[in-house]
Short mmCIF file of C-alpha atoms in Angstrom, two decimals:
data_model
loop_
_atom_site.label_atom_id
_atom_site.label_comp_id
_atom_site.label_asym_id
_atom_site.label_seq_id
_atom_site.Cartn_x
_atom_site.Cartn_y
_atom_site.Cartn_z
CA ASP A 1 0.00 0.00 0.00
CA ALA A 2 1.16 3.58 -0.64
CA GLY A 3 0.69 4.54 3.02
CA VAL A 4 2.95 1.83 4.45
CA SER A 5 6.62 2.64 5.14
CA ILE A 6 9.09 -0.24 4.84
CA ASP A 7 12.56 -0.39 6.34
CA LEU A 8 14.70 -1.17 3.30
CA VAL A 9 18.12 -1.10 4.99
CA PRO A 10 18.69 -4.15 7.22
CA TYR A 11 22.13 -5.42 8.26
CA HIS A 12 23.01 -1.86 9.30
CA ASP A 13 25.92 -2.88 11.47
CA GLU A 14 27.55 -4.95 8.76
CA ILE A 15 27.29 -2.13 6.21
CA ARG A 16 28.73 0.46 8.62
CA SER A 17 31.65 -1.75 9.58
CA GLY A 18 32.50 -2.39 5.93
CA ARG A 19 31.92 -6.14 6.08
CA THR A 20 29.91 -6.41 2.87
CA ASN A 21 29.94 -10.04 1.90
CA GLY A 22 28.04 -11.63 -1.00
CA ARG A 23 24.86 -11.98 1.07
CA THR A 24 24.81 -8.27 1.88
CA ARG A 25 25.44 -7.24 -1.74
CA ARG A 26 22.61 -9.49 -2.96
CA HIS A 27 20.28 -8.04 -0.36
CA ARG A 28 21.24 -4.47 -1.31
CA THR A 29 20.45 -5.22 -4.94
CA ARG A 30 17.12 -6.76 -3.97
CA THR A 31 16.42 -3.76 -1.69
CA ALA A 32 16.96 -1.33 -4.55
CA SER A 33 14.61 -3.35 -6.78
CA VAL A 34 11.94 -3.34 -4.09
CA ARG A 35 12.34 0.42 -3.61
CA ILE A 36 12.00 1.07 -7.36
CA ALA A 37 8.91 -1.16 -7.63
CA ALA A 38 7.32 0.56 -4.62
CA ASP A 39 7.98 4.01 -6.12
CA ARG A 40 6.43 2.95 -9.42
CA ARG A 41 3.35 1.56 -7.69
CA ILE A 42 2.90 4.76 -5.66
CA GLY A 43 3.17 6.76 -8.88
CA ARG A 44 0.48 4.62 -10.53
CA LEU A 45 -1.75 5.06 -7.51
CA HIS A 46 -1.45 8.84 -7.78
CA GLN A 47 -2.06 8.76 -11.52
CA ASN A 48 -5.18 6.59 -11.23
CA ARG A 49 -6.61 8.64 -8.35
CA ASP A 50 -9.56 10.90 -9.13
CA PRO A 51 -8.19 14.49 -9.16
CA THR A 52 -11.44 15.84 -7.72
CA GLN A 53 -11.04 13.72 -4.59
CA VAL A 54 -8.22 15.56 -2.87
CA GLY A 55 -7.34 13.90 0.40
CA ARG A 56 -4.88 14.36 3.18
CA ASP A 57 -2.24 12.21 1.49
CA MET A 58 -2.31 14.21 -1.75
CA ASN A 59 -1.10 17.78 -2.30
CA PRO A 60 -3.71 19.86 -4.15
CA ASN A 61 -0.96 22.05 -5.62
CA ASP A 62 0.98 19.27 -7.35
CA GLY A 63 -0.09 20.24 -10.86
CA LEU A 64 -3.31 18.22 -11.18
CA GLU A 65 -6.19 20.31 -12.43
CA GLN A 66 -9.76 19.66 -11.40
CA MET A 67 -12.34 18.76 -14.01
CA PRO A 68 -14.73 21.61 -14.80
CA CYS A 69 -18.22 21.01 -13.48
CA GLU A 70 -21.37 23.01 -13.02
CA GLY A 71 -22.36 24.08 -9.57
CA THR A 72 -20.48 23.66 -6.38
CA GLY A 73 -20.74 19.87 -6.05
CA PRO A 74 -18.53 17.30 -7.72
CA GLN A 75 -19.40 16.07 -11.22
CA GLN A 76 -21.73 13.09 -11.31
CA ASP A 77 -21.64 10.37 -13.97
CA GLN A 78 -24.75 10.61 -16.12
CA PRO A 79 -26.23 7.43 -17.65
CA PRO A 80 -25.86 7.28 -21.44
CA ASP A 81 -28.85 8.26 -23.52
CA PRO A 82 -30.38 5.24 -25.36
CA ILE A 83 -30.91 7.32 -28.49
CA GLU A 84 -27.28 8.46 -28.53
CA ARG A 85 -26.12 4.90 -27.93
CA GLN A 86 -28.17 3.63 -30.89
CA GLN A 87 -26.81 6.41 -33.11
CA ALA A 88 -23.27 5.52 -32.09
CA VAL A 89 -23.90 1.86 -32.96
CA GLU A 90 -25.31 2.83 -36.35
CA ARG A 91 -22.29 5.04 -37.05
CA THR A 92 -19.80 2.27 -36.22
CA GLN A 93 -21.71 -0.55 -37.93
CA PRO A 94 -20.40 0.06 -41.51
CA ALA A 95 -16.83 0.15 -40.23
CA GLN A 96 -17.35 -3.08 -38.32
CA GLU A 97 -18.82 -4.82 -41.37
CA GLU A 98 -15.92 -3.62 -43.50
CA ARG A 99 -13.45 -4.83 -40.88
CA ARG A 100 -15.17 -8.25 -40.72
CA ALA A 101 -14.98 -8.59 -44.50
CA GLU A 102 -11.30 -7.59 -44.50
CA THR A 103 -10.33 -10.00 -41.71
CA GLY A 104 -12.29 -12.93 -43.13
CA LEU A 105 -15.02 -13.05 -40.52
CA ASP A 106 -17.73 -13.13 -43.17
CA ALA A 107 -19.33 -16.58 -43.55
CA VAL A 108 -18.07 -17.33 -47.08
CA LEU A 109 -14.64 -15.79 -46.60
CA ARG A 110 -14.25 -17.50 -43.25
CA THR A 111 -15.06 -20.91 -44.76
CA GLU A 112 -12.55 -20.36 -47.56
CA TRP A 113 -9.90 -19.31 -45.05
CA ILE A 114 -10.54 -22.40 -42.90
CA ALA A 115 -10.33 -24.64 -45.99
CA LYS A 116 -6.97 -23.11 -46.92
CA HIS A 117 -5.77 -23.62 -43.36
CA VAL A 118 -6.79 -27.30 -43.45
CA THR A 119 -4.93 -27.78 -46.74
CA LYS A 120 -1.86 -26.09 -45.28
CA VAL A 121 -1.92 -28.31 -42.17
CA LEU A 122 -2.26 -31.49 -44.25
CA ARG A 123 0.56 -30.39 -46.53
CA ARG A 124 2.77 -29.73 -43.51
CA ALA A 125 1.89 -33.13 -42.02
CA ALA A 126 2.73 -34.85 -45.30
CA ALA A 127 6.15 -33.16 -45.34
CA MET A 128 7.06 -34.46 -41.87
CA THR A 129 9.46 -37.38 -41.59
CA ARG A 130 8.73 -38.43 -38.00
CA THR A 131 5.67 -40.66 -37.69
CA GLU A 132 4.83 -39.49 -34.16
CA SER A 133 4.83 -35.82 -35.13
CA ARG A 134 2.66 -36.59 -38.12
CA LYS A 135 0.14 -38.45 -35.97
CA GLU A 136 0.03 -35.64 -33.42
CA LEU A 137 -0.61 -33.03 -36.09
CA CYS A 138 -3.38 -35.13 -37.67
CA ALA A 139 -4.95 -35.68 -34.25
CA ASP A 140 -4.90 -31.91 -33.60
CA LEU A 141 -6.54 -31.29 -36.97
CA PHE A 142 -9.26 -33.83 -36.22
CA SER A 143 -10.00 -32.22 -32.86
CA ASP A 144 -10.21 -28.81 -34.56
CA LEU A 145 -12.64 -30.07 -37.19
CA VAL A 146 -15.02 -31.52 -34.59
CA GLY A 147 -14.86 -28.37 -32.48
CA GLU A 148 -17.92 -26.19 -32.08
CA VAL A 149 -18.42 -22.92 -33.94
CA GLN A 150 -19.74 -20.43 -31.41
CA ASP A 151 -20.96 -17.57 -33.59
CA ALA A 152 -21.81 -19.23 -36.91
CA GLU A 153 -25.33 -20.41 -36.17
CA THR A 154 -28.22 -18.90 -38.05
CA ASP A 155 -31.95 -19.21 -37.48
CA GLU A 156 -32.22 -21.62 -40.38
CA ASP A 157 -29.46 -23.84 -39.01
CA GLN A 158 -31.06 -23.90 -35.56
CA GLN A 159 -34.42 -24.84 -37.08
CA ASN A 160 -32.86 -27.68 -39.07
CA GLN A 161 -31.06 -28.95 -35.98
CA LYS A 162 -34.31 -28.91 -33.99
CA GLU A 163 -36.07 -30.90 -36.71
CA ASN A 164 -33.26 -33.47 -36.74
CA GLY A 165 -33.59 -33.93 -32.97
CA ARG A 166 -30.03 -32.76 -32.37
CA LYS A 167 -28.57 -30.29 -29.97
CA LYS A 168 -27.58 -26.84 -31.19
CA ILE A 169 -24.08 -27.87 -32.21
CA LEU A 170 -22.41 -26.61 -35.36
CA CYS A 171 -18.96 -28.04 -35.96
CA PHE A 172 -16.30 -26.80 -38.33
CA TYR A 173 -16.62 -29.87 -40.55
CA GLU A 174 -20.30 -29.01 -41.09
CA MET A 175 -19.18 -25.72 -42.61
CA LEU A 176 -16.44 -27.27 -44.76
CA ALA A 177 -18.34 -30.28 -46.17
CA PRO A 178 -20.91 -28.20 -48.14
CA TYR A 179 -18.09 -25.92 -49.28
CA TYR A 180 -16.09 -28.81 -50.74
CA GLU A 181 -19.26 -30.15 -52.37
CA THR A 182 -19.35 -27.06 -54.62
CA LEU A 183 -15.75 -27.46 -55.79
CA ASP A 184 -14.57 -29.23 -58.90
CA THR A 185 -12.06 -32.06 -58.92
CA THR A 186 -9.21 -29.77 -59.93
CA ASN A 187 -9.74 -27.61 -56.83
CA VAL A 188 -9.53 -30.64 -54.54
CA ASP A 189 -6.44 -32.20 -56.12
CA GLU A 190 -4.02 -30.60 -53.66
CA LEU A 191 -6.07 -31.90 -50.75
CA LEU A 192 -6.22 -35.38 -52.26
CA GLN A 193 -2.46 -35.45 -52.82
CA SER A 194 -1.90 -34.72 -49.14
CA PHE A 195 -4.32 -37.49 -48.19
CA HIS A 196 -2.42 -39.95 -50.40
CA LYS A 197 0.76 -39.34 -48.41
CA LEU A 198 -0.98 -39.75 -45.04
CA TRP A 199 -3.04 -42.94 -45.43
CA THR A 200 -1.03 -44.66 -42.67
CA SER A 201 -2.17 -42.14 -40.07
CA PRO A 202 -5.16 -43.46 -38.05
CA HIS A 203 -7.07 -40.15 -38.17
CA ILE A 204 -6.86 -39.60 -41.92
CA PRO A 205 -9.85 -41.83 -42.97
CA SER A 206 -12.07 -40.01 -40.49
CA ILE A 207 -10.81 -36.58 -41.62
CA PHE A 208 -11.37 -37.58 -45.25
CA THR A 209 -14.93 -38.67 -44.39
CA LEU A 210 -15.71 -35.46 -42.53
CA LEU A 211 -14.46 -33.17 -45.28
CA LEU A 212 -15.27 -34.99 -48.53
CA HIS A 213 -18.26 -37.27 -47.89
CA ARG A 214 -20.56 -34.83 -49.71
CA TRP A 215 -18.09 -34.05 -52.50
CA LEU A 216 -17.44 -37.72 -53.28
CA PHE A 217 -21.09 -38.57 -53.97
CA SER A 218 -21.88 -35.35 -55.83
CA ASP A 219 -22.32 -35.05 -59.58
CA ARG A 220 -18.94 -33.34 -59.96
CA VAL A 221 -16.97 -36.55 -59.33
CA ASP A 222 -16.45 -39.10 -62.10
CA GLN A 223 -16.97 -42.82 -61.70
CA SER A 224 -13.29 -43.73 -61.34
CA GLN A 225 -12.74 -41.45 -58.36
CA LEU A 226 -16.00 -42.56 -56.77
CA LEU A 227 -14.92 -46.21 -56.87
CA LYS A 228 -11.46 -45.23 -55.65
CA TYR A 229 -12.49 -43.32 -52.52
CA ALA A 230 -15.90 -44.78 -51.61
CA ASN A 231 -14.30 -47.49 -49.50
CA VAL A 232 -12.39 -44.82 -47.53
CA VAL A 233 -15.63 -43.01 -46.63
CA ALA A 234 -17.42 -46.25 -45.77
CA ASN A 235 -14.66 -47.36 -43.40
CA GLY A 236 -13.95 -43.87 -42.06
CA ALA A 237 -17.51 -43.43 -40.80
CA LYS A 238 -17.24 -46.33 -38.34
CA PRO A 239 -14.71 -44.67 -35.97
CA LEU A 240 -16.90 -41.56 -35.95
CA ARG A 241 -19.88 -43.56 -34.70
CA ARG A 242 -17.76 -45.27 -32.05
CA TRP A 243 -16.49 -41.83 -30.98
CA ASP A 244 -20.08 -40.66 -30.49
CA VAL A 245 -21.13 -43.84 -28.70
CA ARG A 246 -18.29 -43.63 -26.18
CA ARG A 247 -19.17 -40.04 -25.33
CA GLY A 248 -22.95 -40.31 -25.59
CA GLU A 249 -23.12 -37.50 -28.18
CA THR A 250 -24.55 -37.06 -31.67
CA ARG A 251 -21.80 -34.84 -33.04
CA PHE A 252 -21.49 -36.86 -36.27
CA LYS A 253 -25.18 -37.29 -36.94
CA PRO A 254 -25.02 -35.13 -40.14
CA VAL A 255 -22.55 -37.63 -41.61
CA PHE A 256 -24.91 -40.52 -40.82
CA LEU A 257 -27.96 -38.71 -42.25
CA TYR A 258 -26.20 -38.01 -45.54
CA LEU A 259 -24.70 -41.48 -45.94
CA ALA A 260 -27.99 -43.14 -44.96
CA TYR A 261 -30.63 -41.21 -46.88
CA GLU A 262 -28.65 -39.54 -49.67
CA VAL A 263 -26.37 -42.48 -50.53
CA THR A 264 -27.33 -45.89 -49.11
CA LEU A 265 -31.09 -45.59 -49.49
CA SER A 266 -30.85 -43.70 -52.78
CA PRO A 267 -31.14 -46.18 -55.68
CA LYS A 268 -29.35 -43.87 -58.11
CA LYS A 269 -26.21 -43.32 -56.04
CA VAL A 270 -25.95 -46.73 -54.40
CA GLN A 271 -25.90 -48.50 -57.76
CA ALA A 272 -22.85 -46.48 -58.82
CA ILE A 273 -20.59 -48.08 -56.17
CA THR A 274 -19.28 -51.60 -55.91
CA GLU A 275 -21.06 -54.36 -54.03
CA ASP A 276 -18.44 -54.53 -51.27
CA VAL A 277 -18.71 -50.83 -50.49
CA ARG A 278 -22.49 -51.12 -50.64
CA ASN A 279 -22.46 -53.87 -48.04
CA VAL A 280 -20.19 -51.84 -45.76
CA LEU A 281 -22.52 -48.84 -45.99
CA VAL A 282 -25.58 -50.97 -45.28
CA LEU A 283 -23.97 -52.45 -42.18
CA TYR A 284 -22.95 -48.96 -41.04
CA VAL A 285 -26.51 -47.66 -41.44
CA VAL A 286 -28.06 -50.66 -39.69
CA GLN A 287 -25.66 -50.50 -36.75
CA SER A 288 -26.01 -46.74 -36.30
CA PHE A 289 -29.75 -46.36 -36.90
CA LEU A 290 -30.98 -46.83 -33.33
CA PHE A 291 -28.31 -44.49 -31.98
CA TYR A 292 -28.90 -41.57 -34.34
CA GLU A 293 -32.51 -41.95 -35.44
CA THR A 294 -35.86 -42.24 -33.70
CA PRO A 295 -37.41 -45.71 -33.41
CA GLN A 296 -40.51 -44.55 -35.28
CA ARG A 297 -38.53 -44.48 -38.56
CA LEU A 298 -37.47 -48.11 -38.30
CA PRO A 299 -40.31 -49.48 -40.52
CA ASP A 300 -39.27 -47.12 -43.31
CA LEU A 301 -35.67 -48.38 -43.12
CA LEU A 302 -36.72 -52.04 -43.22
CA GLU A 303 -38.91 -51.41 -46.27
CA ARG A 304 -36.15 -49.70 -48.27
CA LEU A 305 -33.24 -52.01 -47.44
CA PRO A 306 -34.30 -54.97 -49.67
CA SER A 307 -34.10 -52.68 -52.70
CA VAL A 308 -30.45 -52.00 -51.90
CA ILE A 309 -29.32 -55.58 -51.34
CA LYS A 310 -31.61 -58.15 -52.90
CA GLY A 311 -32.31 -61.45 -51.26
CA ILE A 312 -31.83 -60.41 -47.63
CA ASN A 313 -34.19 -60.42 -44.69
CA ALA A 314 -33.92 -56.84 -43.48
CA LEU A 315 -35.27 -57.49 -39.98
CA GLU A 316 -32.98 -60.47 -39.34
CA LEU A 317 -29.98 -58.45 -40.55
CA PHE A 318 -31.04 -55.63 -38.26
CA MET A 319 -31.32 -57.99 -35.28
CA GLN A 320 -27.95 -59.64 -35.91
CA GLU A 321 -26.02 -56.38 -36.23
CA ASN A 322 -27.66 -54.82 -33.19
CA CYS A 323 -26.87 -57.92 -31.15
CA ARG A 324 -23.22 -57.31 -31.94
CA GLU A 325 -23.57 -53.69 -30.95
CA LEU A 326 -25.15 -54.59 -27.60
CA GLU A 327 -22.29 -56.99 -26.90
CA GLN A 328 -19.64 -54.33 -27.61
CA ILE A 329 -21.16 -51.18 -26.12
CA SER A 330 -20.38 -50.42 -22.48
CA VAL A 331 -21.83 -46.88 -22.22
CA GLU A 332 -25.02 -46.49 -20.21
CA SER A 333 -26.71 -43.82 -22.35
CA ALA A 334 -26.03 -45.71 -25.58
CA LEU A 335 -27.32 -49.00 -24.15
CA LEU A 336 -30.53 -47.32 -23.02
CA ARG A 337 -31.04 -45.84 -26.48
CA TYR A 338 -30.54 -49.19 -28.21
CA LEU A 339 -32.82 -51.06 -25.80
CA GLU A 340 -35.56 -48.49 -26.24
CA GLY A 341 -35.31 -48.75 -30.01
CA LEU A 342 -35.44 -52.55 -30.03
CA GLU A 343 -38.88 -52.45 -28.40
CA THR A 344 -40.29 -51.07 -31.66
CA MET A 345 -39.75 -54.44 -33.38
CA ALA A 346 -42.65 -55.95 -31.43
CA THR A 347 -45.07 -53.74 -33.40
CA LEU A 348 -43.77 -54.81 -36.82
CA PRO A 349 -45.66 -57.43 -38.83
CA GLN A 350 -42.38 -59.13 -39.81
CA TRP A 351 -41.57 -59.90 -36.15
CA ASN A 352 -43.67 -63.06 -36.12
CA ARG A 353 -41.90 -64.38 -39.24
CA VAL A 354 -38.36 -64.03 -37.86
CA ALA A 355 -36.40 -67.26 -37.42
CA LYS A 356 -36.30 -68.71 -33.93
CA VAL A 357 -32.50 -68.76 -33.97
CA SER A 358 -32.33 -64.99 -34.44
CA LYS A 359 -34.93 -64.45 -31.72
CA ALA A 360 -33.08 -66.69 -29.30
CA ARG A 361 -29.77 -64.89 -29.89
CA LEU A 362 -31.37 -61.50 -29.32
CA GLN A 363 -33.08 -62.74 -26.18
CA SER A 364 -29.81 -64.12 -24.82
CA THR A 365 -27.97 -60.85 -25.54
CA ILE A 366 -30.59 -58.73 -23.79
CA HIS A 367 -30.82 -61.20 -20.89
CA SER A 368 -27.08 -60.77 -20.24
CA LEU A 369 -27.83 -57.14 -19.36
CA THR A 370 -30.29 -58.07 -16.60
CA SER A 371 -27.68 -59.52 -14.25
CA PRO A 372 -25.90 -57.13 -11.85
CA GLY A 373 -22.65 -59.08 -11.95
CA GLY A 374 -20.10 -59.98 -14.56
CA PRO A 375 -19.06 -60.04 -17.25
CA ARG A 376 -20.99 -56.87 -18.25
CA TYR A 377 -21.70 -55.31 -14.82
CA PRO A 378 -24.59 -53.17 -16.13
CA PRO A 379 -25.95 -50.36 -13.94
CA ARG A 380 -29.43 -50.46 -12.44
CA SER A 381 -31.05 -48.33 -15.17
CA VAL A 382 -29.74 -50.64 -17.90
CA ARG A 383 -30.93 -53.74 -16.02
CA HIS A 384 -34.44 -52.35 -15.63
CA ALA A 385 -34.53 -51.28 -19.29
CA ALA A 386 -33.37 -54.74 -20.39
CA ILE A 387 -36.08 -56.43 -18.31
CA HIS A 388 -38.72 -54.14 -19.80
CA THR A 389 -37.45 -54.83 -23.35
CA LEU A 390 -37.64 -58.58 -22.76
CA ASP A 391 -41.21 -58.21 -21.47
CA VAL A 392 -42.21 -56.29 -24.61
CA LEU A 393 -40.50 -58.54 -27.17
CA TYR A 394 -41.12 -61.87 -25.41
CA PRO A 395 -44.30 -61.54 -23.35
CA GLN A 396 -44.69 -65.29 -22.91
CA GLY A 397 -43.03 -66.52 -19.73
CA ARG A 398 -42.64 -63.01 -18.39
CA HIS A 399 -43.34 -63.88 -14.75
CA ALA A 400 -41.15 -66.98 -14.78
CA ARG A 401 -38.33 -64.98 -16.32
CA ARG A 402 -38.59 -62.30 -13.64
CA MET A 403 -38.47 -64.96 -10.94
CA VAL A 404 -35.33 -66.44 -12.47
CA ILE A 405 -33.75 -62.98 -12.65
CA TYR A 406 -34.47 -62.24 -9.00
CA LEU A 407 -33.29 -65.68 -7.87
CA SER A 408 -30.09 -65.33 -9.86
CA ARG A 409 -29.16 -62.36 -7.70
CA LEU A 410 -28.58 -64.78 -4.86
CA MET A 411 -25.45 -65.82 -6.75
CA HIS A 412 -23.99 -62.36 -6.20
CA PRO A 413 -23.88 -61.78 -2.40
CA LEU A 414 -21.68 -58.70 -2.77
CA PHE A 415 -24.60 -56.83 -4.31
CA TRP A 416 -27.10 -57.73 -1.56
CA PRO A 417 -26.53 -54.67 0.68
CA LYS A 418 -26.82 -52.27 -2.24
CA SER A 419 -29.95 -53.96 -3.56
CA VAL A 420 -31.58 -54.12 -0.12
CA GLY A 421 -30.76 -50.46 0.51
CA HIS A 422 -32.25 -49.46 -2.83
CA HIS A 423 -35.51 -51.33 -2.25
CA VAL A 424 -35.81 -50.16 1.37
CA GLY A 425 -35.24 -46.55 0.30
CA HIS A 426 -37.77 -46.96 -2.51
CA TRP A 427 -40.49 -48.26 -0.18
CA LEU A 428 -39.69 -45.71 2.53
CA GLY A 429 -40.11 -42.99 -0.06
CA ILE A 430 -43.51 -44.39 -1.02
CA VAL A 431 -44.58 -44.59 2.64
CA TRP A 432 -43.40 -41.01 3.27
CA LEU A 433 -45.27 -39.75 0.23
CA TRP A 434 -48.44 -41.59 1.35
CA ALA A 435 -48.15 -40.08 4.84
CA MET A 436 -47.72 -36.57 3.41
CA LEU A 437 -50.82 -37.04 1.24
CA GLN A 438 -52.86 -38.21 4.22
CA GLN A 439 -51.65 -35.24 6.28
CA ALA A 440 -52.61 -32.83 3.51
CA CYS A 441 -56.04 -34.44 3.19
CA THR A 442 -56.57 -34.19 6.96
CA LYS A 443 -55.67 -30.48 6.99
CA ALA A 444 -58.00 -29.82 4.07
CA LYS A 445 -60.87 -31.57 5.89
CA GLU A 446 -60.23 -29.52 9.04
CA ARG A 447 -60.30 -26.29 7.06
CA LEU A 448 -63.60 -27.24 5.45
CA ARG A 449 -65.06 -28.11 8.83
CA LEU A 450 -63.95 -24.78 10.32
CA ARG A 451 -65.49 -22.87 7.43
CA ARG A 452 -68.79 -24.70 7.86
CA ASP A 453 -68.79 -23.96 11.60
#
């Protein structure tokens, strides 16, 4: 503080006697630094002090002039006029728009600048000789592409995201994919050359899918390039879905919607690719449908799949692939979403014509999620959802199955205290709620009786 005096000369006896060793010299240097810093701080305090507030620690004749004000009292800060504020905003708005256009903050210019930056990063990664540095740079680029754009949302984008049942998230790849779709092959050659040198990096197929999944299936690409890169997009979409499943997000839902409805379920585009790539895309759509889409659209998917791959039973394929997904997923939110979607199959007319082997495998997979122990160790919400799904899909033997499930818990004594505590707390909550309702009813009756009296 400016009002505190500090003794900056210790070791007085040593200095007077001339015994200035290294310790004393270091302290004298430090003392001078402290004195200079204190003087500077005091000067800043006097500079920042209001000149009109002259106090006892400040000389009024030190050259600081008072601000002119009307009347005898000090000047008061007046609130800004709303009309003047609006006029000031209108005066500065053209300059701000011009500055945004010059610095690339406009939507089109910003997208072009980001695309050039992506090309530059990929070119720099391709020129690296160390594999670890190349992987790190590609991983940083992937994290940048999936990052959220804070100020690029429009009303139209928000409305589209609400209709798709997705949170208000706009990522950088969602800005770049439509931009690349409008480019010709010659404008994407430099980007493709960088991708060719980086195929060994694990993030490159996913980056290729994020940036060029729209461009590849557009009318600007010839048949040779479509056959060359379609397998990359089909295989690069799988890690994106696993990334979303592990985090319980739908950040890559736009990629799924385009590959599902604009490519896989489009007879014109799906016939232009090879049969192997077509099968990979169909499996990707079937495995990701319950995670990204609503269960109400499942009948439409099952009706359109036989036109893509002839001679298949769409519902049996759907059951087999989702059984594999249930066996691999270990995220609570994703398991709940899949179990809720599987209940829709009970309302389909094809459900009664499914082979018993497929039904038995699905029943066994769901039943493994009803046990509190290993090897899955599902949480309580997943166990209850699995029991409810079994009751909906296999109503016969429902009571016997529940009895077996409850008796099987005797094989896991470590979970007895937790289960007993949960049920006791549940019933105590019901009893407390019933008592509160009775008390409220009693008070209401007493009030009515007093009013009548």
